[in-house]
Amino acid sequence: MASAESERGAPFSLDSYYVSEELGFVLPDPLENLPPYYQPWVEIALRVPELVHSHDLRSHVNKMPLLSTDFLQSHRELRLAHLVLGMVTMGYVWQEGENDTVEMLPRNLAVPYWEVSQRLGLPSILTHADAALANWRKKDPEGPFDMENLEVLVRLPGGDSVKGFFLVTLLVELAGVPAIRSIPTVINGVRCSDSEAVTKALENIGQSIQDMNDALKLMHVYVDPSVFYGVMRIFLSGWKDNPCMPKGLVYEGVQTEPVKFSGGSAAQSSLLHCFDELLGVKHEEKSRAFLTRMRNYMPPAHRKLIEDISLQPSLRGFVQQQANQGLSKAFDDCVSKLLALRSYHINVVSRFITVPAAKARQLRKNSHESEGEMVSRAPTSLEERGTGGSGIMTFLKTVRDKTKDVLLHEASK
């Protein structure tokens, strides 16, 4: 894959980064089934919620045959295998909640999962790229991308709220597609000092970020906060920076030492990283370290795109140098929209994590199990943390504030 350094002269394009013109980072037309040989994986994956509920998932996995990954050929087969094995793994580890986690993933699950992950360049844990980007189908193939026409392929415990969570996240990603398509126009416009082209592209990006924010508002419609906090959240959590699993997880047949992987997180969305690199957002050291680590949870081609955007001439510097009122306004509007998206994300996290956590503490203190039973049984060790392992509110507010720093005009700040 050509790097930005080696081909400075060529126009910047998305061609080599596996970014779909229509769907952006979303996997186009995910497969709905694997070859018949892999049915033992698929059958268990489709029953994860039911088998977790009956406390039978681990026993089913333990009886599963050890299958070779050699018959997985295409990228889409590998992505579906990674999604399926990831769902089974999350169910296996967290079947009994925070009190009876496992220290080892059995060989018949660990070995194929590890091999598929190595071929994709992804870690062996359920990621944003799996659950949101590759976990969808249209009920009517000719119909629209909307909640009524979309279905997930596999799900975790949590009923309709799980489906809602994954599909709303998918719609947020799809709303960002025009922004991703406009990034090469910005970069090439800066290179050849075309202020007009950059201005128009920034206006498109700003509108696209606004559409992402509007899509995110659907979380309040399709996801029940008490189900998210009390049921779903632990199944999205990883074994890094998690007090429930301080040692991590041994992948039997792969290595003898435990491995630590973070759970799925919005910080694994390549969209937000692209915006930060394009607009010149510089995060403080601790946040930057976490965000950089989250790039290891993205498909390698998407990670490469983010890195190559970061190597381009400074957009903010170009805007300042041009001293063009329309261009400056388009830049600040774009940053303001990203700021609004991050502020709204804080609002969502407050409703789905901070408020239920406070309610759970109060219920436990008063020994009331009836009214908020689901919430009060949620893992106590995750009360102040995101599924990716970050101290959630401090992190999100710091990231938002650093976004504000790139605004050009004090009035905007």
GROMACS .gro file of C-alpha atoms in nm:
model
  413
    1MET     CA    1   0.000   0.000   0.000
    2ALA     CA    2   0.150   0.332  -0.101
    3SER     CA    3   0.223   0.568   0.186
    4ALA     CA    4   0.162   0.941   0.189
    5GLU     CA    5   0.538   0.996   0.223
    6SER     CA    6   0.638   0.797  -0.085
    7GLU     CA    7   0.375   0.942  -0.318
    8ARG     CA    8   0.356   1.306  -0.217
    9GLY     CA    9   0.310   1.402  -0.581
   10ALA     CA   10   0.007   1.183  -0.647
   11PRO     CA   11  -0.338   1.314  -0.556
   12PHE     CA   12  -0.456   1.183  -0.221
   13SER     CA   13  -0.736   0.927  -0.264
   14LEU     CA   14  -0.921   0.663  -0.061
   15ASP     CA   15  -0.862   0.388  -0.319
   16SER     CA   16  -0.601   0.188  -0.128
   17TYR     CA   17  -0.763   0.199   0.217
   18TYR     CA   18  -1.064  -0.034   0.174
   19VAL     CA   19  -1.305   0.253   0.226
   20SER     CA   20  -1.634   0.208   0.039
   21GLU     CA   21  -1.754   0.501  -0.169
   22GLU     CA   22  -2.111   0.429  -0.053
   23LEU     CA   23  -2.057   0.294   0.301
   24GLY     CA   24  -1.728   0.440   0.425
   25PHE     CA   25  -1.570   0.217   0.691
   26VAL     CA   26  -1.878  -0.010   0.706
   27LEU     CA   27  -1.822  -0.356   0.553
   28PRO     CA   28  -2.029  -0.375   0.230
   29ASP     CA   29  -2.276  -0.665   0.209
   30PRO     CA   30  -2.154  -0.876   0.503
   31LEU     CA   31  -2.199  -1.250   0.456
   32GLU     CA   32  -2.486  -1.398   0.657
   33ASN     CA   33  -2.340  -1.746   0.684
   34LEU     CA   34  -2.009  -1.935   0.679
   35PRO     CA   35  -1.933  -2.253   0.481
   36PRO     CA   36  -2.113  -2.562   0.623
   37TYR     CA   37  -1.791  -2.685   0.790
   38TYR     CA   38  -1.815  -2.391   1.034
   39GLN     CA   39  -2.178  -2.448   1.138
   40PRO     CA   40  -2.076  -2.549   1.496
   41TRP     CA   41  -1.950  -2.190   1.546
   42VAL     CA   42  -2.253  -2.028   1.382
   43GLU     CA   43  -2.509  -2.240   1.570
   44ILE     CA   44  -2.364  -2.141   1.909
   45ALA     CA   45  -2.321  -1.774   1.809
   46LEU     CA   46  -2.687  -1.747   1.710
   47ARG     CA   47  -2.788  -1.883   2.051
   48VAL     CA   48  -2.556  -1.672   2.271
   49PRO     CA   49  -2.833  -1.478   2.454
   50GLU     CA   50  -3.038  -1.792   2.519
   51LEU     CA   51  -2.736  -2.004   2.629
   52VAL     CA   52  -2.604  -1.729   2.858
   53HIS     CA   53  -2.949  -1.700   3.016
   54SER     CA   54  -2.963  -2.076   3.083
   55HIS     CA   55  -2.595  -2.078   3.198
   56ASP     CA   56  -2.518  -2.340   2.929
   57LEU     CA   57  -2.295  -2.147   2.688
   58ARG     CA   58  -1.966  -2.260   2.841
   59SER     CA   59  -2.066  -2.626   2.835
   60HIS     CA   60  -2.170  -2.597   2.468
   61VAL     CA   61  -1.840  -2.428   2.376
   62ASN     CA   62  -1.639  -2.690   2.566
   63LYS     CA   63  -1.794  -2.961   2.345
   64MET     CA   64  -1.734  -2.768   2.022
   65PRO     CA   65  -1.494  -2.934   1.771
   66LEU     CA   66  -1.155  -2.772   1.706
   67LEU     CA   67  -1.194  -2.654   1.345
   68SER     CA   68  -0.923  -2.555   1.097
   69THR     CA   69  -0.941  -2.198   0.966
   70ASP     CA   70  -0.784  -2.301   0.632
   71PHE     CA   71  -1.122  -2.309   0.454
   72LEU     CA   72  -1.194  -1.942   0.523
   73GLN     CA   73  -1.094  -1.774   0.198
   74SER     CA   74  -1.240  -1.428   0.143
   75HIS     CA   75  -1.215  -1.112   0.353
   76ARG     CA   76  -1.590  -1.124   0.418
   77GLU     CA   77  -1.568  -1.486   0.539
   78LEU     CA   78  -1.291  -1.387   0.779
   79ARG     CA   79  -1.488  -1.086   0.905
   80LEU     CA   80  -1.796  -1.300   0.973
   81ALA     CA   81  -1.582  -1.563   1.146
   82HIS     CA   82  -1.425  -1.291   1.363
   83LEU     CA   83  -1.769  -1.154   1.452
   84VAL     CA   84  -1.913  -1.498   1.532
   85LEU     CA   85  -1.614  -1.611   1.740
   86GLY     CA   86  -1.607  -1.271   1.913
   87MET     CA   87  -1.972  -1.297   2.020
   88VAL     CA   88  -1.916  -1.651   2.151
   89THR     CA   89  -1.603  -1.540   2.337
   90MET     CA   90  -1.780  -1.248   2.511
   91GLY     CA   91  -2.064  -1.480   2.615
   92TYR     CA   92  -1.819  -1.744   2.738
   93VAL     CA   93  -1.610  -1.505   2.948
   94TRP     CA   94  -1.901  -1.311   3.101
   95GLN     CA   95  -2.166  -1.587   3.125
   96GLU     CA   96  -2.174  -1.558   3.506
   97GLY     CA   97  -2.117  -1.182   3.529
   98GLU     CA   98  -1.828  -1.029   3.718
   99ASN     CA   99  -1.816  -1.291   3.994
  100ASP     CA  100  -1.720  -1.604   3.803
  101THR     CA  101  -1.503  -1.500   3.511
  102VAL     CA  102  -1.270  -1.748   3.343
  103GLU     CA  103  -0.892  -1.732   3.329
  104MET     CA  104  -0.862  -1.935   3.009
  105LEU     CA  105  -1.043  -1.948   2.675
  106PRO     CA  106  -1.058  -2.314   2.567
  107ARG     CA  107  -0.837  -2.427   2.278
  108ASN     CA  108  -1.127  -2.511   2.043
  109LEU     CA  109  -1.238  -2.145   2.058
  110ALA     CA  110  -0.906  -1.972   2.126
  111VAL     CA  111  -0.696  -2.123   1.844
  112PRO     CA  112  -0.929  -2.052   1.549
  113TYR     CA  113  -1.018  -1.710   1.691
  114TRP     CA  114  -0.649  -1.621   1.719
  115GLU     CA  115  -0.573  -1.745   1.366
  116VAL     CA  116  -0.863  -1.551   1.209
  117SER     CA  117  -0.755  -1.240   1.405
  118GLN     CA  118  -0.396  -1.269   1.282
  119ARG     CA  119  -0.511  -1.290   0.920
  120LEU     CA  120  -0.728  -0.978   0.962
  121GLY     CA  121  -0.478  -0.781   1.171
  122LEU     CA  122  -0.735  -0.746   1.450
  123PRO     CA  123  -0.716  -0.849   1.819
  124SER     CA  124  -0.900  -1.159   1.944
  125ILE     CA  125  -1.188  -0.975   2.110
  126LEU     CA  126  -1.518  -0.829   1.987
  127THR     CA  127  -1.443  -0.485   1.836
  128HIS     CA  128  -1.636  -0.191   1.693
  129ALA     CA  129  -1.532  -0.321   1.348
  130ASP     CA  130  -1.716  -0.647   1.424
  131ALA     CA  131  -2.028  -0.552   1.618
  132ALA     CA  132  -2.112  -0.226   1.438
  133LEU     CA  133  -1.941  -0.235   1.097
  134ALA     CA  134  -1.986  -0.600   0.995
  135ASN     CA  135  -2.298  -0.708   1.185
  136TRP     CA  136  -2.587  -0.600   0.963
  137ARG     CA  137  -2.819  -0.698   0.682
  138LYS     CA  138  -3.108  -0.530   0.505
  139LYS     CA  139  -3.445  -0.705   0.533
  140ASP     CA  140  -3.532  -0.566   0.189
  141PRO     CA  141  -3.206  -0.546  -0.012
  142GLU     CA  142  -3.351  -0.263  -0.223
  143GLY     CA  143  -3.486  -0.076   0.081
  144PRO     CA  144  -3.330   0.210   0.279
  145PHE     CA  145  -3.068   0.210   0.553
  146ASP     CA  146  -3.303   0.274   0.844
  147MET     CA  147  -3.396   0.103   1.169
  148GLU     CA  148  -3.707  -0.060   1.021
  149ASN     CA  149  -3.516  -0.220   0.734
  150LEU     CA  150  -3.203  -0.329   0.923
  151GLU     CA  151  -3.129  -0.639   1.129
  152VAL     CA  152  -2.819  -0.761   1.312
  153LEU     CA  153  -2.660  -1.095   1.220
  154VAL     CA  154  -2.571  -1.200   1.575
  155ARG     CA  155  -2.633  -1.042   1.914
  156LEU     CA  156  -2.541  -1.044   2.281
  157PRO     CA  157  -2.787  -1.062   2.575
  158GLY     CA  158  -3.011  -0.755   2.600
  159GLY     CA  159  -3.293  -0.816   2.352
  160ASP     CA  160  -3.405  -0.526   2.133
  161SER     CA  161  -3.170  -0.284   2.313
  162VAL     CA  162  -2.867  -0.478   2.187
  163LYS     CA  163  -3.001  -0.468   1.834
  164GLY     CA  164  -3.076  -0.096   1.874
  165PHE     CA  165  -2.729  -0.021   2.012
  166PHE     CA  166  -2.543  -0.190   1.726
  167LEU     CA  167  -2.771  -0.056   1.450
  168VAL     CA  168  -2.779   0.304   1.575
  169THR     CA  169  -2.398   0.291   1.588
  170LEU     CA  170  -2.404   0.165   1.227
  171LEU     CA  171  -2.628   0.457   1.124
  172VAL     CA  172  -2.389   0.705   1.291
  173GLU     CA  173  -2.105   0.556   1.083
  174LEU     CA  174  -2.312   0.578   0.764
  175ALA     CA  175  -2.399   0.942   0.835
  176GLY     CA  176  -2.023   1.011   0.834
  177VAL     CA  177  -1.966   0.872   0.483
  178PRO     CA  178  -1.994   1.210   0.297
  179ALA     CA  179  -1.734   1.350   0.538
  180ILE     CA  180  -1.489   1.069   0.463
  181ARG     CA  181  -1.545   1.115   0.088
  182SER     CA  182  -1.463   1.488   0.126
  183ILE     CA  183  -1.131   1.439   0.308
  184PRO     CA  184  -0.923   1.383  -0.011
  185THR     CA  185  -1.071   1.705  -0.157
  186VAL     CA  186  -0.955   1.897   0.152
  187ILE     CA  187  -0.606   1.745   0.143
  188ASN     CA  188  -0.558   1.800  -0.233
  189GLY     CA  189  -0.704   2.151  -0.204
  190VAL     CA  190  -0.455   2.243   0.068
  191ARG     CA  191  -0.168   2.101  -0.140
  192CYS     CA  192  -0.254   2.321  -0.438
  193SER     CA  193  -0.388   2.620  -0.238
  194ASP     CA  194  -0.744   2.589  -0.370
  195SER     CA  195  -0.936   2.776  -0.099
  196GLU     CA  196  -1.270   2.739  -0.275
  197ALA     CA  197  -1.246   2.359  -0.300
  198VAL     CA  198  -1.137   2.332   0.065
  199THR     CA  199  -1.423   2.558   0.180
  200LYS     CA  200  -1.688   2.350   0.000
  201ALA     CA  201  -1.541   2.022   0.125
  202LEU     CA  202  -1.532   2.152   0.484
  203GLU     CA  203  -1.898   2.256   0.455
  204ASN     CA  204  -1.980   1.899   0.344
  205ILE     CA  205  -1.783   1.753   0.634
  206GLY     CA  206  -1.958   1.984   0.882
  207GLN     CA  207  -2.301   1.880   0.753
  208SER     CA  208  -2.203   1.513   0.770
  209ILE     CA  209  -2.088   1.547   1.134
  210GLN     CA  210  -2.421   1.717   1.212
  211ASP     CA  211  -2.598   1.416   1.056
  212MET     CA  212  -2.391   1.182   1.275
  213ASN     CA  213  -2.508   1.375   1.581
  214ASP     CA  214  -2.871   1.343   1.467
  215ALA     CA  215  -2.827   0.967   1.414
  216LEU     CA  216  -2.675   0.930   1.762
  217LYS     CA  217  -2.996   1.075   1.911
  218LEU     CA  218  -3.170   0.752   1.808
  219MET     CA  219  -2.992   0.580   2.100
  220HIS     CA  220  -3.256   0.734   2.327
  221VAL     CA  221  -3.532   0.580   2.115
  222TYR     CA  222  -3.398   0.228   2.062
  223VAL     CA  223  -3.186   0.151   2.371
  224ASP     CA  224  -3.317   0.120   2.727
  225PRO     CA  225  -3.055   0.267   2.968
  226SER     CA  226  -3.132   0.012   3.241
  227VAL     CA  227  -3.087  -0.278   2.994
  228PHE     CA  228  -2.766  -0.125   2.857
  229TYR     CA  229  -2.620  -0.071   3.203
  230GLY     CA  230  -2.757  -0.375   3.382
  231VAL     CA  231  -2.737  -0.643   3.110
  232MET     CA  232  -2.542  -0.547   2.798
  233ARG     CA  233  -2.247  -0.354   2.927
  234ILE     CA  234  -2.046  -0.636   3.080
  235PHE     CA  235  -2.061  -0.830   2.751
  236LEU     CA  236  -1.895  -0.536   2.575
  237SER     CA  237  -1.614  -0.519   2.832
  238GLY     CA  238  -1.263  -0.646   2.780
  239TRP     CA  239  -0.986  -0.790   2.994
  240LYS     CA  240  -0.759  -0.488   3.012
  241ASP     CA  241  -0.794  -0.224   3.286
  242ASN     CA  242  -1.080  -0.435   3.421
  243PRO     CA  243  -1.077  -0.518   3.794
  244CYS     CA  244  -1.293  -0.828   3.723
  245MET     CA  245  -1.006  -0.981   3.524
  246PRO     CA  246  -0.685  -0.826   3.657
  247LYS     CA  247  -0.461  -1.090   3.500
  248GLY     CA  248  -0.620  -1.085   3.155
  249LEU     CA  249  -0.716  -1.400   2.961
  250VAL     CA  250  -0.509  -1.702   2.853
  251TYR     CA  251  -0.583  -1.818   2.498
  252GLU     CA  252  -0.525  -2.193   2.536
  253GLY     CA  253  -0.312  -2.347   2.262
  254VAL     CA  254  -0.189  -2.003   2.155
  255GLN     CA  255   0.029  -1.890   2.446
  256THR     CA  256   0.070  -1.966   2.812
  257GLU     CA  257   0.075  -1.607   2.942
  258PRO     CA  258  -0.252  -1.412   2.977
  259VAL     CA  259  -0.329  -1.141   2.720
  260LYS     CA  260  -0.508  -0.811   2.791
  261PHE     CA  261  -0.746  -0.667   2.533
  262SER     CA  262  -0.983  -0.369   2.569
  263GLY     CA  263  -1.355  -0.403   2.504
  264GLY     CA  264  -1.542  -0.228   2.224
  265SER     CA  265  -1.547   0.150   2.238
  266ALA     CA  266  -1.655   0.452   2.032
  267ALA     CA  267  -1.284   0.535   2.041
  268GLN     CA  268  -1.239   0.246   1.794
  269SER     CA  269  -1.434   0.436   1.527
  270SER     CA  270  -1.194   0.539   1.249
  271LEU     CA  271  -1.424   0.833   1.162
  272LEU     CA  272  -1.343   1.034   1.474
  273HIS     CA  273  -0.968   0.971   1.441
  274CYS     CA  274  -0.978   1.092   1.078
  275PHE     CA  275  -1.154   1.413   1.183
  276ASP     CA  276  -0.901   1.478   1.460
  277GLU     CA  277  -0.603   1.430   1.227
  278LEU     CA  278  -0.758   1.643   0.953
  279LEU     CA  279  -0.858   1.933   1.179
  280GLY     CA  280  -0.540   1.918   1.389
  281VAL     CA  281  -0.692   1.824   1.725
  282LYS     CA  282  -0.406   1.749   1.968
  283HIS     CA  283  -0.514   1.543   2.267
  284GLU     CA  284  -0.340   1.553   2.603
  285GLU     CA  285  -0.092   1.273   2.674
  286LYS     CA  286  -0.310   1.025   2.863
  287SER     CA  287  -0.605   1.057   2.623
  288ARG     CA  288  -0.371   1.039   2.323
  289ALA     CA  289  -0.213   0.718   2.453
  290PHE     CA  290  -0.558   0.555   2.491
  291LEU     CA  291  -0.678   0.674   2.150
  292THR     CA  292  -0.358   0.558   1.980
  293ARG     CA  293  -0.398   0.216   2.141
  294MET     CA  294  -0.757   0.199   2.016
  295ARG     CA  295  -0.624   0.217   1.658
  296ASN     CA  296  -0.494  -0.139   1.706
  297TYR     CA  297  -0.860  -0.245   1.719
  298MET     CA  298  -0.932  -0.114   1.368
  299PRO     CA  299  -0.878  -0.295   1.035
  300PRO     CA  300  -0.515  -0.220   0.936
  301ALA     CA  301  -0.610  -0.034   0.615
  302HIS     CA  302  -0.832   0.207   0.813
  303ARG     CA  303  -0.553   0.259   1.068
  304LYS     CA  304  -0.319   0.338   0.777
  305LEU     CA  305  -0.560   0.599   0.641
  306ILE     CA  306  -0.562   0.781   0.977
  307GLU     CA  307  -0.181   0.775   0.989
  308ASP     CA  308  -0.152   0.904   0.632
  309ILE     CA  309  -0.397   1.190   0.699
  310SER     CA  310  -0.175   1.287   0.993
  311LEU     CA  311   0.126   1.320   0.756
  312GLN     CA  312  -0.042   1.580   0.533
  313PRO     CA  313   0.026   1.956   0.544
  314SER     CA  314  -0.164   2.129   0.826
  315LEU     CA  315  -0.520   2.224   0.727
  316ARG     CA  316  -0.550   2.465   1.019
  317GLY     CA  317  -0.221   2.630   0.923
  318PHE     CA  318  -0.343   2.666   0.563
  319VAL     CA  319  -0.671   2.825   0.678
  320GLN     CA  320  -0.484   3.075   0.897
  321GLN     CA  321  -0.242   3.157   0.616
  322GLN     CA  322  -0.517   3.220   0.358
  323ALA     CA  323  -0.699   3.472   0.580
  324ASN     CA  324  -1.015   3.398   0.382
  325GLN     CA  325  -1.332   3.472   0.579
  326GLY     CA  326  -1.545   3.203   0.410
  327LEU     CA  327  -1.274   2.941   0.454
  328SER     CA  328  -1.217   3.033   0.820
  329LYS     CA  329  -1.591   3.016   0.888
  330ALA     CA  330  -1.619   2.673   0.719
  331PHE     CA  331  -1.327   2.545   0.929
  332ASP     CA  332  -1.469   2.677   1.258
  333ASP     CA  333  -1.818   2.548   1.172
  334CYS     CA  334  -1.669   2.205   1.111
  335VAL     CA  335  -1.485   2.207   1.445
  336SER     CA  336  -1.802   2.334   1.619
  337LYS     CA  337  -2.002   2.043   1.477
  338LEU     CA  338  -1.739   1.795   1.601
  339LEU     CA  339  -1.749   1.970   1.939
  340ALA     CA  340  -2.130   1.937   1.947
  341LEU     CA  341  -2.104   1.567   1.861
  342ARG     CA  342  -1.859   1.510   2.146
  343SER     CA  343  -2.076   1.708   2.388
  344TYR     CA  344  -2.379   1.504   2.289
  345HIS     CA  345  -2.181   1.182   2.334
  346ILE     CA  346  -2.114   1.294   2.693
  347ASN     CA  347  -2.489   1.341   2.734
  348VAL     CA  348  -2.550   0.985   2.606
  349VAL     CA  349  -2.286   0.836   2.835
  350SER     CA  350  -2.434   1.024   3.130
  351ARG     CA  351  -2.778   0.879   3.059
  352PHE     CA  352  -2.658   0.525   2.992
  353ILE     CA  353  -2.376   0.492   3.249
  354THR     CA  354  -2.343   0.773   3.505
  355VAL     CA  355  -2.711   0.800   3.604
  356PRO     CA  356  -2.773   0.420   3.621
  357ALA     CA  357  -2.449   0.378   3.820
  358ALA     CA  358  -2.569   0.629   4.081
  359LYS     CA  359  -2.909   0.457   4.092
  360ALA     CA  360  -2.743   0.115   4.136
  361ARG     CA  361  -2.531   0.242   4.426
  362GLN     CA  362  -2.842   0.384   4.594
  363LEU     CA  363  -3.040   0.062   4.546
  364ARG     CA  364  -2.762  -0.151   4.690
  365LYS     CA  365  -2.725   0.088   4.983
  366ASN     CA  366  -3.097   0.061   5.059
  367SER     CA  367  -3.109  -0.312   4.977
  368HIS     CA  368  -3.391  -0.255   4.728
  369GLU     CA  369  -3.377  -0.519   4.458
  370SER     CA  370  -3.724  -0.487   4.310
  371GLU     CA  371  -3.763  -0.153   4.131
  372GLY     CA  372  -3.422  -0.144   3.966
  373GLU     CA  373  -3.321  -0.505   3.993
  374MET     CA  374  -3.152  -0.506   3.653
  375VAL     CA  375  -2.948  -0.196   3.732
  376SER     CA  376  -2.849  -0.304   4.084
  377ARG     CA  377  -2.704  -0.631   3.955
  378ALA     CA  378  -2.472  -0.454   3.711
  379PRO     CA  379  -2.094  -0.498   3.771
  380THR     CA  380  -1.980  -0.266   4.048
  381SER     CA  381  -1.623  -0.264   3.916
  382LEU     CA  382  -1.728  -0.091   3.592
  383GLU     CA  383  -1.928   0.194   3.745
  384GLU     CA  384  -1.690   0.471   3.642
  385ARG     CA  385  -1.528   0.308   3.338
  386GLY     CA  386  -1.607   0.274   2.971
  387THR     CA  387  -1.614  -0.066   2.801
  388GLY     CA  388  -1.277   0.021   2.646
  389GLY     CA  389  -1.133   0.058   2.997
  390SER     CA  390  -1.108   0.438   3.016
  391GLY     CA  391  -1.217   0.654   3.310
  392ILE     CA  392  -1.511   0.753   3.096
  393MET     CA  393  -1.631   1.102   3.192
  394THR     CA  394  -1.286   1.252   3.255
  395PHE     CA  395  -1.166   1.112   2.923
  396LEU     CA  396  -1.463   1.237   2.719
  397LYS     CA  397  -1.454   1.586   2.869
  398THR     CA  398  -1.079   1.617   2.808
  399VAL     CA  399  -1.122   1.505   2.446
  400ARG     CA  400  -1.404   1.756   2.397
  401ASP     CA  401  -1.202   2.041   2.549
  402LYS     CA  402  -0.903   1.967   2.327
  403THR     CA  403  -1.135   1.980   2.024
  404LYS     CA  404  -1.240   2.329   2.133
  405ASP     CA  405  -0.875   2.439   2.132
  406VAL     CA  406  -0.848   2.420   1.750
  407LEU     CA  407  -1.122   2.679   1.688
  408LEU     CA  408  -0.969   2.981   1.516
  409HIS     CA  409  -1.185   3.256   1.664
  410GLU     CA  410  -1.227   3.336   2.031
  411ALA     CA  411  -1.597   3.405   1.982
  412SER     CA  412  -1.643   3.043   1.871
  413LYS     CA  413  -1.457   2.919   2.178
   0.00000   0.00000   0.00000
